[in-house]
Short mmCIF file of N, CA, C and O in Angstrom, two decimals:
data_model
loop_
_atom_site.label_atom_id
_atom_site.label_comp_id
_atom_site.label_asym_id
_atom_site.label_seq_id
_atom_site.Cartn_x
_atom_site.Cartn_y
_atom_site.Cartn_z
N UNK T 700 -13.90 7.50 -11.34
CA UNK T 700 -12.89 6.48 -11.43
C UNK T 700 -13.59 5.15 -11.74
O UNK T 700 -14.63 4.84 -11.17
N UNK T 701 -12.97 4.40 -12.64
CA UNK T 701 -13.56 3.13 -13.04
C UNK T 701 -12.45 2.17 -13.43
O UNK T 701 -11.47 2.56 -14.05
N UNK T 702 -12.62 0.91 -13.05
CA UNK T 702 -11.69 -0.14 -13.45
C UNK T 702 -12.50 -1.25 -14.13
O UNK T 702 -13.74 -1.28 -14.05
N UNK T 703 -11.82 -2.17 -14.77
CA UNK T 703 -12.47 -3.32 -15.39
C UNK T 703 -11.68 -4.57 -15.03
O UNK T 703 -10.45 -4.54 -14.92
N UNK T 704 -12.39 -5.66 -14.82
CA UNK T 704 -11.76 -6.96 -14.56
C UNK T 704 -12.22 -7.94 -15.63
O UNK T 704 -13.41 -7.98 -15.97
N UNK T 705 -11.29 -8.72 -16.14
CA UNK T 705 -11.60 -9.74 -17.13
C UNK T 705 -11.09 -11.08 -16.62
O UNK T 705 -9.91 -11.18 -16.25
N UNK T 706 -11.95 -12.05 -16.58
CA UNK T 706 -11.52 -13.39 -16.17
C UNK T 706 -10.54 -13.93 -17.19
O UNK T 706 -10.76 -13.86 -18.39
N UNK T 707 -9.41 -14.48 -16.70
CA UNK T 707 -8.32 -14.88 -17.59
C UNK T 707 -8.19 -16.40 -17.75
O UNK T 707 -7.45 -16.85 -18.62
N UNK T 708 -8.85 -17.17 -16.91
CA UNK T 708 -8.78 -18.63 -17.06
C UNK T 708 -10.06 -19.26 -16.49
O UNK T 708 -10.98 -18.54 -16.10
N UNK T 709 -10.09 -20.57 -16.41
CA UNK T 709 -11.28 -21.26 -15.89
C UNK T 709 -11.29 -21.30 -14.37
O UNK T 709 -12.21 -21.88 -13.79
N UNK T 710 -10.30 -20.71 -13.74
CA UNK T 710 -10.24 -20.69 -12.27
C UNK T 710 -10.60 -19.28 -11.79
O UNK T 710 -11.62 -18.74 -12.20
N UNK T 711 -9.76 -18.69 -10.94
CA UNK T 711 -10.07 -17.38 -10.37
C UNK T 711 -8.98 -16.34 -10.66
O UNK T 711 -8.70 -15.47 -9.86
N UNK T 712 -8.38 -16.45 -11.83
CA UNK T 712 -7.36 -15.49 -12.28
C UNK T 712 -8.07 -14.41 -13.09
O UNK T 712 -8.77 -14.71 -14.05
N UNK T 713 -7.87 -13.14 -12.68
CA UNK T 713 -8.45 -12.01 -13.39
C UNK T 713 -7.34 -11.04 -13.78
O UNK T 713 -6.30 -10.98 -13.14
N UNK T 714 -7.61 -10.27 -14.82
CA UNK T 714 -6.71 -9.20 -15.23
C UNK T 714 -7.50 -7.90 -15.11
O UNK T 714 -8.60 -7.78 -15.65
N UNK T 715 -6.92 -6.96 -14.37
CA UNK T 715 -7.58 -5.68 -14.17
C UNK T 715 -6.86 -4.58 -14.92
O UNK T 715 -5.66 -4.65 -15.15
N UNK T 716 -7.64 -3.59 -15.33
CA UNK T 716 -7.05 -2.40 -15.93
C UNK T 716 -7.90 -1.20 -15.57
O UNK T 716 -9.03 -1.33 -15.12
N UNK T 717 -7.32 -0.01 -15.75
CA UNK T 717 -8.02 1.22 -15.42
C UNK T 717 -8.11 2.12 -16.64
O UNK T 717 -7.45 1.88 -17.65
N UNK T 718 -8.90 3.17 -16.50
CA UNK T 718 -9.03 4.14 -17.59
C UNK T 718 -7.82 5.07 -17.66
O UNK T 718 -7.60 5.71 -18.68
N UNK T 719 -7.03 5.15 -16.59
CA UNK T 719 -5.96 6.14 -16.52
C UNK T 719 -4.60 5.66 -17.00
O UNK T 719 -3.70 6.47 -17.19
N UNK T 720 -4.43 4.35 -17.16
CA UNK T 720 -3.12 3.83 -17.58
C UNK T 720 -3.31 2.54 -18.37
O UNK T 720 -4.24 1.77 -18.12
N UNK T 721 -2.40 2.31 -19.28
CA UNK T 721 -2.44 1.09 -20.08
C UNK T 721 -1.59 0.01 -19.41
O UNK T 721 -0.59 -0.44 -19.96
N UNK T 722 -1.97 -0.33 -18.19
CA UNK T 722 -1.23 -1.31 -17.39
C UNK T 722 -2.20 -2.40 -16.95
O UNK T 722 -3.34 -2.12 -16.58
N UNK T 723 -1.75 -3.62 -16.99
CA UNK T 723 -2.57 -4.75 -16.57
C UNK T 723 -2.11 -5.23 -15.20
O UNK T 723 -0.92 -5.37 -14.95
N UNK T 724 -3.06 -5.48 -14.32
CA UNK T 724 -2.78 -6.00 -12.99
C UNK T 724 -3.38 -7.40 -12.90
O UNK T 724 -4.58 -7.58 -13.15
N UNK T 725 -2.55 -8.37 -12.57
CA UNK T 725 -3.02 -9.75 -12.44
C UNK T 725 -3.45 -10.02 -11.00
O UNK T 725 -2.72 -9.72 -10.06
N UNK T 726 -4.62 -10.60 -10.87
CA UNK T 726 -5.21 -10.88 -9.56
C UNK T 726 -5.61 -12.36 -9.54
O UNK T 726 -6.19 -12.86 -10.51
N UNK T 727 -5.32 -13.02 -8.45
CA UNK T 727 -5.67 -14.44 -8.32
C UNK T 727 -6.09 -14.72 -6.89
O UNK T 727 -5.76 -13.96 -5.98
N UNK T 728 -6.82 -15.77 -6.71
CA UNK T 728 -7.28 -16.16 -5.39
C UNK T 728 -6.32 -17.12 -4.71
O UNK T 728 -5.29 -17.50 -5.27
N UNK T 729 -6.68 -17.50 -3.51
CA UNK T 729 -5.88 -18.47 -2.76
C UNK T 729 -6.04 -19.86 -3.39
O UNK T 729 -7.02 -20.13 -4.08
N UNK T 730 -5.09 -20.75 -3.14
CA UNK T 730 -5.22 -22.12 -3.67
C UNK T 730 -6.49 -22.81 -3.20
O UNK T 730 -7.04 -23.65 -3.92
N UNK T 731 -6.98 -22.45 -2.01
CA UNK T 731 -8.19 -23.08 -1.48
C UNK T 731 -9.42 -22.85 -2.35
O UNK T 731 -10.35 -23.64 -2.32
N UNK T 732 -9.42 -21.77 -3.11
CA UNK T 732 -10.57 -21.51 -3.98
C UNK T 732 -10.22 -21.63 -5.46
O UNK T 732 -10.96 -21.19 -6.33
N UNK T 733 -9.06 -22.24 -5.76
CA UNK T 733 -8.67 -22.48 -7.14
C UNK T 733 -7.59 -21.56 -7.67
O UNK T 733 -7.26 -21.64 -8.85
N UNK T 734 -7.04 -20.71 -6.84
CA UNK T 734 -5.96 -19.82 -7.28
C UNK T 734 -4.72 -20.60 -7.67
O UNK T 734 -4.44 -21.66 -7.11
N UNK T 735 -4.02 -20.06 -8.63
CA UNK T 735 -2.84 -20.75 -9.16
C UNK T 735 -1.56 -19.91 -9.04
O UNK T 735 -0.58 -20.16 -9.73
N UNK T 736 -1.58 -18.88 -8.19
CA UNK T 736 -0.41 -18.04 -8.01
C UNK T 736 -0.09 -17.18 -9.22
O UNK T 736 1.06 -16.84 -9.46
N UNK T 737 -1.11 -16.79 -9.98
CA UNK T 737 -0.90 -16.02 -11.20
C UNK T 737 -1.06 -14.51 -11.01
O UNK T 737 -0.99 -13.75 -11.97
N UNK T 738 -1.28 -14.10 -9.77
CA UNK T 738 -1.42 -12.68 -9.49
C UNK T 738 -1.50 -12.44 -8.00
O UNK T 738 -1.53 -13.38 -7.20
N UNK T 739 -1.55 -11.17 -7.65
CA UNK T 739 -1.69 -10.81 -6.25
C UNK T 739 -3.11 -11.12 -5.78
O UNK T 739 -4.06 -11.09 -6.56
N UNK T 740 -3.24 -11.41 -4.53
CA UNK T 740 -4.57 -11.63 -3.95
C UNK T 740 -5.20 -10.28 -3.62
O UNK T 740 -4.49 -9.29 -3.39
N UNK T 741 -6.53 -10.21 -3.60
CA UNK T 741 -7.20 -8.92 -3.35
C UNK T 741 -6.75 -8.21 -2.07
O UNK T 741 -6.53 -6.99 -2.09
N UNK T 742 -6.58 -8.92 -0.97
CA UNK T 742 -6.18 -8.26 0.27
C UNK T 742 -4.72 -7.80 0.21
O UNK T 742 -4.35 -6.83 0.87
N UNK T 743 -3.89 -8.47 -0.58
CA UNK T 743 -2.53 -7.98 -0.81
C UNK T 743 -2.58 -6.66 -1.58
O UNK T 743 -1.80 -5.75 -1.32
N UNK T 744 -3.53 -6.56 -2.50
CA UNK T 744 -3.68 -5.31 -3.25
C UNK T 744 -4.10 -4.16 -2.35
O UNK T 744 -3.71 -3.01 -2.58
N UNK T 745 -4.87 -4.46 -1.30
CA UNK T 745 -5.24 -3.42 -0.34
C UNK T 745 -3.98 -2.90 0.36
O UNK T 745 -3.80 -1.68 0.50
N UNK T 746 -3.10 -3.81 0.77
CA UNK T 746 -1.84 -3.38 1.41
C UNK T 746 -0.98 -2.60 0.43
O UNK T 746 -0.37 -1.59 0.79
N UNK T 747 -0.94 -3.05 -0.82
CA UNK T 747 -0.17 -2.33 -1.84
C UNK T 747 -0.76 -0.94 -2.08
O UNK T 747 -0.02 0.03 -2.27
N UNK T 748 -2.08 -0.84 -2.05
CA UNK T 748 -2.73 0.46 -2.24
C UNK T 748 -2.36 1.42 -1.12
O UNK T 748 -2.03 2.58 -1.36
N UNK T 749 -2.38 0.94 0.12
CA UNK T 749 -2.02 1.78 1.25
C UNK T 749 -0.55 2.20 1.16
O UNK T 749 -0.21 3.37 1.34
N UNK T 750 0.32 1.25 0.89
CA UNK T 750 1.75 1.55 0.80
C UNK T 750 2.07 2.51 -0.32
O UNK T 750 2.82 3.47 -0.14
N UNK T 751 1.49 2.29 -1.48
CA UNK T 751 1.81 3.16 -2.62
C UNK T 751 1.17 4.53 -2.48
O UNK T 751 1.77 5.55 -2.84
N UNK T 752 -0.04 4.60 -1.92
CA UNK T 752 -0.69 5.89 -1.67
C UNK T 752 0.18 6.73 -0.73
O UNK T 752 0.44 7.91 -0.99
N UNK T 753 0.66 6.13 0.32
CA UNK T 753 1.53 6.82 1.26
C UNK T 753 2.87 7.18 0.62
O UNK T 753 3.40 8.28 0.84
N UNK T 754 3.41 6.28 -0.19
CA UNK T 754 4.72 6.49 -0.81
C UNK T 754 4.73 7.68 -1.76
O UNK T 754 5.69 8.46 -1.77
N UNK T 755 3.68 7.82 -2.55
CA UNK T 755 3.64 8.92 -3.52
C UNK T 755 3.74 10.27 -2.82
O UNK T 755 4.51 11.15 -3.23
N UNK T 756 2.97 10.43 -1.76
CA UNK T 756 3.01 11.69 -1.02
C UNK T 756 4.30 11.83 -0.23
O UNK T 756 4.84 12.93 -0.11
N UNK T 757 4.79 10.74 0.33
CA UNK T 757 6.04 10.76 1.10
C UNK T 757 7.18 11.30 0.25
O UNK T 757 7.91 12.20 0.65
N UNK T 758 7.34 10.76 -0.96
CA UNK T 758 8.40 11.19 -1.86
C UNK T 758 8.21 12.66 -2.24
O UNK T 758 9.16 13.44 -2.24
N UNK T 759 6.99 13.04 -2.54
CA UNK T 759 6.70 14.43 -2.91
C UNK T 759 7.04 15.40 -1.78
O UNK T 759 7.65 16.45 -2.02
N UNK T 760 6.68 15.04 -0.56
CA UNK T 760 6.97 15.91 0.59
C UNK T 760 8.47 16.01 0.83
O UNK T 760 9.00 17.10 1.09
N UNK T 761 9.18 14.89 0.74
CA UNK T 761 10.63 14.93 0.92
C UNK T 761 11.29 15.83 -0.13
O UNK T 761 12.22 16.57 0.18
N UNK T 762 10.80 15.78 -1.37
CA UNK T 762 11.34 16.65 -2.41
C UNK T 762 11.10 18.11 -2.07
O UNK T 762 11.98 18.95 -2.24
N UNK T 763 9.90 18.43 -1.60
CA UNK T 763 9.59 19.81 -1.21
C UNK T 763 10.46 20.28 -0.04
O UNK T 763 10.77 21.46 0.08
N UNK T 764 10.85 19.33 0.81
CA UNK T 764 11.74 19.65 1.93
C UNK T 764 13.20 19.69 1.50
O UNK T 764 14.09 19.91 2.32
N UNK T 765 13.46 19.45 0.24
CA UNK T 765 14.80 19.44 -0.35
C UNK T 765 15.71 18.39 0.28
O UNK T 765 16.89 18.63 0.56
N UNK T 766 15.11 17.23 0.50
CA UNK T 766 15.86 16.10 1.03
C UNK T 766 16.30 15.21 -0.13
O UNK T 766 15.51 14.97 -1.06
N UNK T 767 17.52 14.73 -0.08
CA UNK T 767 18.04 13.84 -1.12
C UNK T 767 17.69 12.41 -0.77
O UNK T 767 18.26 11.82 0.15
N UNK T 768 16.78 11.84 -1.51
CA UNK T 768 16.35 10.46 -1.29
C UNK T 768 17.05 9.57 -2.30
O UNK T 768 16.77 9.62 -3.49
N UNK T 769 18.00 8.76 -1.83
CA UNK T 769 18.75 7.87 -2.71
C UNK T 769 17.98 6.57 -2.98
O UNK T 769 18.08 6.01 -4.06
N UNK T 770 17.25 6.10 -1.99
CA UNK T 770 16.48 4.87 -2.17
C UNK T 770 15.35 4.86 -1.15
O UNK T 770 15.45 5.46 -0.08
N UNK T 771 14.27 4.19 -1.52
CA UNK T 771 13.12 4.04 -0.62
C UNK T 771 12.54 2.66 -0.81
O UNK T 771 12.24 2.26 -1.93
N UNK T 772 12.41 1.95 0.27
CA UNK T 772 11.74 0.65 0.28
C UNK T 772 10.65 0.72 1.33
O UNK T 772 10.86 1.26 2.42
N UNK T 773 9.50 0.18 0.99
CA UNK T 773 8.37 0.21 1.91
C UNK T 773 7.86 -1.21 2.10
O UNK T 773 7.66 -1.94 1.12
N UNK T 774 7.67 -1.58 3.34
CA UNK T 774 7.06 -2.87 3.68
C UNK T 774 5.76 -2.58 4.41
O UNK T 774 5.71 -1.68 5.27
N UNK T 775 4.72 -3.28 4.05
CA UNK T 775 3.42 -3.10 4.69
C UNK T 775 2.95 -4.46 5.18
O UNK T 775 2.88 -5.41 4.40
N UNK T 776 2.66 -4.54 6.48
CA UNK T 776 2.24 -5.82 7.07
C UNK T 776 0.88 -5.63 7.72
O UNK T 776 0.68 -4.70 8.50
N UNK T 777 -0.03 -6.52 7.37
CA UNK T 777 -1.37 -6.44 7.92
C UNK T 777 -1.72 -7.66 8.75
O UNK T 777 -1.30 -8.77 8.44
N UNK T 778 -2.46 -7.43 9.82
CA UNK T 778 -2.98 -8.52 10.65
C UNK T 778 -4.49 -8.57 10.42
O UNK T 778 -5.17 -7.54 10.42
N UNK T 779 -5.00 -9.80 10.23
CA UNK T 779 -6.41 -9.98 9.92
C UNK T 779 -7.10 -10.78 11.02
O UNK T 779 -6.47 -11.61 11.67
N UNK T 780 -8.37 -10.52 11.21
CA UNK T 780 -9.11 -11.27 12.22
C UNK T 780 -9.40 -12.69 11.72
O UNK T 780 -9.37 -12.96 10.52
N UNK T 781 -9.67 -13.58 12.66
CA UNK T 781 -9.92 -14.98 12.34
C UNK T 781 -11.30 -15.21 11.73
O UNK T 781 -11.48 -16.08 10.89
N UNK T 782 -12.28 -14.41 12.16
CA UNK T 782 -13.65 -14.61 11.69
C UNK T 782 -13.80 -14.13 10.24
O UNK T 782 -13.13 -13.21 9.80
N UNK T 783 -14.74 -14.75 9.54
CA UNK T 783 -15.08 -14.34 8.18
C UNK T 783 -16.04 -13.16 8.26
O UNK T 783 -16.98 -13.20 9.05
N UNK T 784 -15.86 -12.11 7.49
CA UNK T 784 -14.76 -11.89 6.56
C UNK T 784 -13.47 -11.55 7.31
O UNK T 784 -13.50 -10.91 8.34
N UNK T 785 -12.36 -11.99 6.75
CA UNK T 785 -11.05 -11.83 7.38
C UNK T 785 -10.51 -10.42 7.11
O UNK T 785 -9.52 -10.24 6.40
N UNK T 786 -11.14 -9.44 7.71
CA UNK T 786 -10.74 -8.05 7.49
C UNK T 786 -9.47 -7.71 8.26
O UNK T 786 -9.11 -8.40 9.21
N UNK T 787 -8.80 -6.66 7.81
CA UNK T 787 -7.62 -6.19 8.54
C UNK T 787 -8.05 -5.54 9.84
O UNK T 787 -9.03 -4.80 9.90
N UNK T 788 -7.29 -5.81 10.88
CA UNK T 788 -7.51 -5.16 12.17
C UNK T 788 -6.38 -4.18 12.47
O UNK T 788 -6.58 -3.20 13.16
N UNK T 789 -5.19 -4.48 11.95
CA UNK T 789 -4.02 -3.62 12.16
C UNK T 789 -3.10 -3.72 10.97
O UNK T 789 -2.94 -4.80 10.38
N UNK T 790 -2.50 -2.59 10.62
CA UNK T 790 -1.54 -2.54 9.51
C UNK T 790 -0.38 -1.65 9.94
O UNK T 790 -0.58 -0.59 10.54
N UNK T 791 0.85 -2.10 9.62
CA UNK T 791 2.04 -1.30 9.91
C UNK T 791 2.80 -1.06 8.61
O UNK T 791 3.06 -1.98 7.84
N UNK T 792 3.16 0.21 8.38
CA UNK T 792 3.93 0.61 7.22
C UNK T 792 5.34 0.94 7.69
O UNK T 792 5.52 1.76 8.59
N UNK T 793 6.34 0.32 7.07
CA UNK T 793 7.75 0.61 7.39
C UNK T 793 8.39 1.31 6.20
O UNK T 793 8.46 0.75 5.11
N UNK T 794 8.82 2.55 6.42
CA UNK T 794 9.54 3.31 5.40
C UNK T 794 11.03 3.15 5.67
O UNK T 794 11.50 3.52 6.75
N UNK T 795 11.77 2.60 4.73
CA UNK T 795 13.22 2.42 4.86
C UNK T 795 13.89 3.28 3.79
O UNK T 795 13.75 3.01 2.60
N UNK T 796 14.61 4.31 4.25
CA UNK T 796 15.20 5.29 3.35
C UNK T 796 16.70 5.23 3.36
O UNK T 796 17.30 4.87 4.38
N UNK T 797 17.30 5.68 2.26
CA UNK T 797 18.74 5.86 2.18
C UNK T 797 18.99 7.26 1.65
O UNK T 797 18.27 7.73 0.76
N UNK T 798 20.03 7.88 2.16
CA UNK T 798 20.42 9.20 1.70
C UNK T 798 20.69 10.12 2.87
O UNK T 798 20.38 9.79 4.02
N UNK T 799 21.24 11.29 2.57
CA UNK T 799 21.52 12.28 3.62
C UNK T 799 20.23 13.01 4.02
O UNK T 799 19.98 14.14 3.62
N UNK T 800 19.42 12.33 4.79
CA UNK T 800 18.07 12.82 5.12
C UNK T 800 17.99 13.22 6.58
O UNK T 800 18.45 12.48 7.47
N UNK T 801 17.40 14.35 6.84
CA UNK T 801 17.16 14.83 8.20
C UNK T 801 16.06 13.96 8.83
O UNK T 801 14.95 13.91 8.29
N UNK T 802 16.35 13.28 9.94
CA UNK T 802 15.36 12.39 10.56
C UNK T 802 14.06 13.09 10.94
O UNK T 802 12.98 12.51 10.81
N UNK T 803 14.15 14.34 11.41
CA UNK T 803 12.94 15.06 11.79
C UNK T 803 12.07 15.36 10.57
O UNK T 803 10.85 15.27 10.63
N UNK T 804 12.70 15.71 9.46
CA UNK T 804 11.96 15.99 8.24
C UNK T 804 11.33 14.71 7.69
O UNK T 804 10.21 14.72 7.20
N UNK T 805 12.05 13.61 7.78
CA UNK T 805 11.51 12.33 7.31
C UNK T 805 10.32 11.91 8.16
O UNK T 805 9.30 11.44 7.64
N UNK T 806 10.40 12.10 9.47
CA UNK T 806 9.29 11.76 10.36
C UNK T 806 8.07 12.61 10.05
O UNK T 806 6.94 12.10 10.01
N UNK T 807 8.27 13.89 9.83
CA UNK T 807 7.16 14.79 9.51
C UNK T 807 6.55 14.42 8.16
O UNK T 807 5.32 14.41 8.00
N UNK T 808 7.40 14.10 7.19
CA UNK T 808 6.91 13.70 5.87
C UNK T 808 6.07 12.44 5.96
O UNK T 808 5.01 12.33 5.32
N UNK T 809 6.50 11.48 6.76
CA UNK T 809 5.74 10.23 6.92
C UNK T 809 4.39 10.51 7.57
O UNK T 809 3.37 9.98 7.14
N UNK T 810 4.39 11.33 8.60
CA UNK T 810 3.13 11.66 9.28
C UNK T 810 2.14 12.31 8.33
O UNK T 810 0.96 11.93 8.28
N UNK T 811 2.60 13.29 7.57
CA UNK T 811 1.72 13.96 6.62
C UNK T 811 1.25 13.01 5.52
O UNK T 811 0.07 12.99 5.16
N UNK T 812 2.18 12.23 4.98
CA UNK T 812 1.84 11.32 3.88
C UNK T 812 0.81 10.29 4.30
O UNK T 812 -0.16 10.04 3.59
N UNK T 813 1.00 9.70 5.47
CA UNK T 813 0.10 8.63 5.91
C UNK T 813 -1.20 9.19 6.46
O UNK T 813 -2.29 8.80 6.04
N UNK T 814 -1.10 10.11 7.39
CA UNK T 814 -2.29 10.52 8.15
C UNK T 814 -3.07 11.68 7.56
O UNK T 814 -4.24 11.85 7.88
N UNK T 815 -2.44 12.49 6.70
CA UNK T 815 -3.16 13.65 6.18
C UNK T 815 -3.55 13.49 4.71
O UNK T 815 -4.67 13.84 4.33
N UNK T 816 -2.65 12.96 3.89
CA UNK T 816 -2.88 12.97 2.45
C UNK T 816 -3.34 11.64 1.85
O UNK T 816 -3.86 11.63 0.74
N UNK T 817 -3.14 10.53 2.54
CA UNK T 817 -3.45 9.22 1.95
C UNK T 817 -4.93 8.87 2.12
O UNK T 817 -5.40 8.57 3.21
N UNK T 818 -5.65 8.86 1.02
CA UNK T 818 -7.08 8.52 1.03
C UNK T 818 -7.32 7.08 1.44
O UNK T 818 -8.31 6.77 2.11
N UNK T 819 -6.41 6.19 1.06
CA UNK T 819 -6.56 4.78 1.42
C UNK T 819 -6.47 4.63 2.94
O UNK T 819 -7.25 3.90 3.55
N UNK T 820 -5.54 5.35 3.56
CA UNK T 820 -5.44 5.34 5.02
C UNK T 820 -6.76 5.74 5.65
O UNK T 820 -7.27 5.08 6.55
N UNK T 821 -7.33 6.84 5.18
CA UNK T 821 -8.56 7.35 5.78
C UNK T 821 -9.72 6.37 5.63
O UNK T 821 -10.52 6.20 6.55
N UNK T 822 -9.81 5.70 4.48
CA UNK T 822 -10.89 4.71 4.30
C UNK T 822 -10.72 3.53 5.25
O UNK T 822 -11.68 3.10 5.89
N UNK T 823 -9.50 3.03 5.35
CA UNK T 823 -9.26 1.88 6.23
C UNK T 823 -9.44 2.26 7.70
O UNK T 823 -10.04 1.52 8.47
N UNK T 824 -8.91 3.43 8.08
CA UNK T 824 -9.03 3.88 9.47
C UNK T 824 -10.50 4.10 9.84
O UNK T 824 -10.91 3.79 10.96
N UNK T 825 -11.30 4.62 8.90
CA UNK T 825 -12.73 4.81 9.16
C UNK T 825 -13.43 3.48 9.40
O UNK T 825 -14.45 3.43 10.10
N UNK T 826 -12.87 2.42 8.86
CA UNK T 826 -13.42 1.08 9.07
C UNK T 826 -12.89 0.39 10.31
O UNK T 826 -13.16 -0.78 10.55
N UNK T 827 -12.09 1.11 11.10
CA UNK T 827 -11.61 0.56 12.37
C UNK T 827 -10.24 -0.07 12.33
O UNK T 827 -9.80 -0.67 13.31
N UNK T 828 -9.53 0.04 11.22
CA UNK T 828 -8.19 -0.54 11.13
C UNK T 828 -7.19 0.38 11.83
O UNK T 828 -7.15 1.58 11.59
N UNK T 829 -6.37 -0.20 12.71
CA UNK T 829 -5.33 0.54 13.42
C UNK T 829 -4.10 0.58 12.52
O UNK T 829 -3.47 -0.45 12.27
N UNK T 830 -3.76 1.77 12.03
CA UNK T 830 -2.64 1.91 11.09
C UNK T 830 -1.50 2.67 11.77
O UNK T 830 -1.70 3.77 12.26
N UNK T 831 -0.34 2.04 11.78
CA UNK T 831 0.86 2.65 12.34
C UNK T 831 1.95 2.68 11.26
O UNK T 831 1.81 2.04 10.22
N UNK T 832 3.01 3.43 11.55
CA UNK T 832 4.12 3.51 10.60
C UNK T 832 5.41 3.75 11.36
O UNK T 832 5.40 4.19 12.51
N UNK T 833 6.51 3.45 10.70
CA UNK T 833 7.83 3.75 11.25
C UNK T 833 8.73 4.19 10.11
O UNK T 833 8.50 3.87 8.95
N UNK T 834 9.79 4.94 10.49
CA UNK T 834 10.75 5.46 9.51
C UNK T 834 12.13 5.03 9.95
O UNK T 834 12.53 5.25 11.10
N UNK T 835 12.87 4.43 9.04
CA UNK T 835 14.25 4.00 9.29
C UNK T 835 15.12 4.61 8.22
O UNK T 835 14.84 4.48 7.03
N UNK T 836 16.19 5.31 8.63
CA UNK T 836 17.13 5.88 7.67
C UNK T 836 18.42 5.07 7.75
O UNK T 836 19.02 4.96 8.81
N UNK T 837 18.84 4.55 6.63
CA UNK T 837 20.05 3.71 6.56
C UNK T 837 21.23 4.55 6.13
O UNK T 837 21.13 5.43 5.34
#
């Protein structure tokens, strides 16, 4: 796996791309270091990586369970320590689903998606990050 970053301005705006898709990801720093709000910050991308890694497997597992998923929204919130580097100490993933879904099947799907199949979860957890999740069916 390989990605590339290209500086996009005289500040700290970068554009990233990968070998697997023709998609550009805009990344920018905080205003304190010259960021101009032109992209996601690197630590936000870590939360997005965890949420999307879990989401892909979650949806796949629900389909295998023959659950009708009408909508899925995921919120990921991270808490960071005060000392530099400001690493994550705790992250919570909230799965909000709509549809005629069996709550027990949704809970099992979330557990498998987050704790068994998500590589991002395992990397962060190995680094000491406390990762929790919840499932809400609307």
